Coordinates of C-alpha atoms in Angstrom, one line a residue:
M1 CA 100.9 -20.8 76.8
L2 CA 99.1 -23.0 74.3
L3 CA 96.7 -25.7 75.5
E4 CA 95.3 -27.8 72.6
D5 CA 94.8 -31.6 72.5
D6 CA 94.7 -32.0 68.7
L7 CA 98.3 -32.5 67.8
L8 CA 98.1 -31.1 64.2
L9 CA 96.1 -28.1 65.3
A10 CA 98.5 -27.5 68.2
M11 CA 101.4 -27.6 65.7
D12 CA 99.6 -25.2 63.3
M13 CA 98.8 -22.7 66.1
E14 CA 102.3 -22.9 67.6
E15 CA 103.8 -22.1 64.2
F16 CA 101.3 -19.3 63.7
L17 CA 102.0 -17.8 67.1
A18 CA 105.8 -18.1 66.8
G19 CA 105.6 -16.5 63.4
R20 CA 104.1 -13.4 65.0
G21 CA 106.8 -13.1 67.6
Y22 CA 105.1 -14.9 70.5
E23 CA 107.2 -17.3 72.7
V24 CA 105.0 -20.4 72.9
I25 CA 105.0 -22.3 76.1
G26 CA 103.7 -25.8 75.3
P27 CA 101.7 -26.9 73.5
Y28 CA 100.1 -28.9 76.3
G29 CA 97.4 -31.5 75.6
R30 CA 96.2 -32.1 79.2
V31 CA 94.7 -29.8 81.9
E32 CA 97.1 -31.3 84.5
D33 CA 100.2 -30.5 82.4
A34 CA 99.0 -26.9 81.9
L35 CA 98.3 -26.4 85.6
E36 CA 101.7 -27.7 86.4
A37 CA 103.3 -25.3 83.9
L38 CA 101.4 -22.4 85.4
E39 CA 103.1 -23.2 88.7
T40 CA 106.6 -23.6 87.3
T41 CA 106.8 -21.3 84.2
E42 CA 106.4 -17.6 83.7
I43 CA 103.4 -17.1 81.5
D44 CA 102.1 -13.9 80.0
G45 CA 98.8 -15.2 78.6
A46 CA 97.3 -18.2 76.9
V47 CA 95.3 -19.7 74.0
V48 CA 93.2 -22.5 75.6
D49 CA 91.1 -25.2 74.0
L50 CA 88.0 -25.6 76.0
N51 CA 87.5 -29.4 75.6
L52 CA 90.6 -31.6 76.0
H53 CA 89.7 -35.3 75.4
G54 CA 86.3 -34.7 77.1
K55 CA 87.7 -32.8 80.0
L56 CA 86.9 -29.1 80.2
S57 CA 89.8 -26.7 80.8
F58 CA 88.0 -24.4 83.2
P59 CA 90.6 -25.1 86.0
V60 CA 93.3 -23.6 83.7
I61 CA 91.1 -20.7 82.5
D62 CA 90.1 -19.9 86.1
R63 CA 93.7 -19.9 87.3
L64 CA 94.7 -17.6 84.4
R65 CA 91.9 -15.2 85.2
C66 CA 92.7 -15.1 88.9
R67 CA 96.2 -14.0 87.9
N68 CA 94.7 -11.4 85.5
L69 CA 96.5 -13.0 82.6
P70 CA 94.9 -12.6 79.1
V71 CA 93.3 -15.8 77.8
I72 CA 91.7 -16.7 74.4
V73 CA 89.3 -19.7 74.5
C74 CA 89.3 -21.9 71.4
S75 CA 86.2 -24.1 71.1
G76 CA 83.6 -25.6 68.9
Y77 CA 81.3 -25.9 72.0
A78 CA 81.3 -22.2 73.2
E79 CA 77.6 -21.7 72.1
L80 CA 76.2 -24.5 74.2
P81 CA 73.9 -23.0 76.8
E82 CA 75.5 -24.7 79.7
L83 CA 78.9 -23.2 78.8
K84 CA 77.9 -19.9 77.4
Q85 CA 77.4 -18.3 80.8
K86 CA 80.7 -19.5 82.2
L87 CA 82.5 -18.2 79.1
A88 CA 80.8 -14.8 79.2
G89 CA 83.3 -12.0 78.8
L90 CA 86.1 -14.2 77.5
P91 CA 87.4 -13.8 74.0
L92 CA 86.4 -16.8 71.9
L93 CA 88.0 -18.4 68.9
P94 CA 85.5 -20.7 67.2
K95 CA 86.7 -24.0 65.7
P96 CA 87.7 -24.6 63.1
W97 CA 90.0 -21.7 63.8
N98 CA 90.5 -18.9 61.4
P99 CA 94.0 -17.4 61.4
R100 CA 92.7 -13.9 60.7
K101 CA 90.3 -14.1 63.6
L102 CA 93.1 -15.3 65.9
E103 CA 95.3 -12.5 64.8
R104 CA 92.6 -9.9 65.6
L105 CA 92.0 -11.5 69.0
L106 CA 95.7 -11.5 69.8
E107 CA 95.9 -7.8 68.9
D108 CA 92.9 -7.0 71.1
V109 CA 93.7 -9.3 74.0
F110 CA 97.5 -9.4 74.2
E111 CA 98.5 -5.9 73.0
A112 CA 99.4 -4.8 76.5
V113 CA 101.5 -7.9 77.1
P114 CA 105.2 -7.6 76.1
R115 CA 106.5 -10.3 73.9

């Protein structure tokens, strides 16, 4: 699953993921749409933008974690003190995103998930 509110970035990430053999569900630009997809679609893991038009995506992140699904959090806000504790232990992809960094995270986080 891909959750990203910036359309151009979402398209770039979708192309990047698909080019590496991942089936991309989404991209979704709203927390509500991603939560609905989690209820209706089989998902093996996710790359999730933390801030979607000013709304934090913790409901999606929490639901993924409750299901023990791998998640990579993409954010330019991850170092803020009020978010740092809540993101502890999650793999983070800083924005602007670096394709090599995402590739390393995918290998580390998703390697046990069949594609």
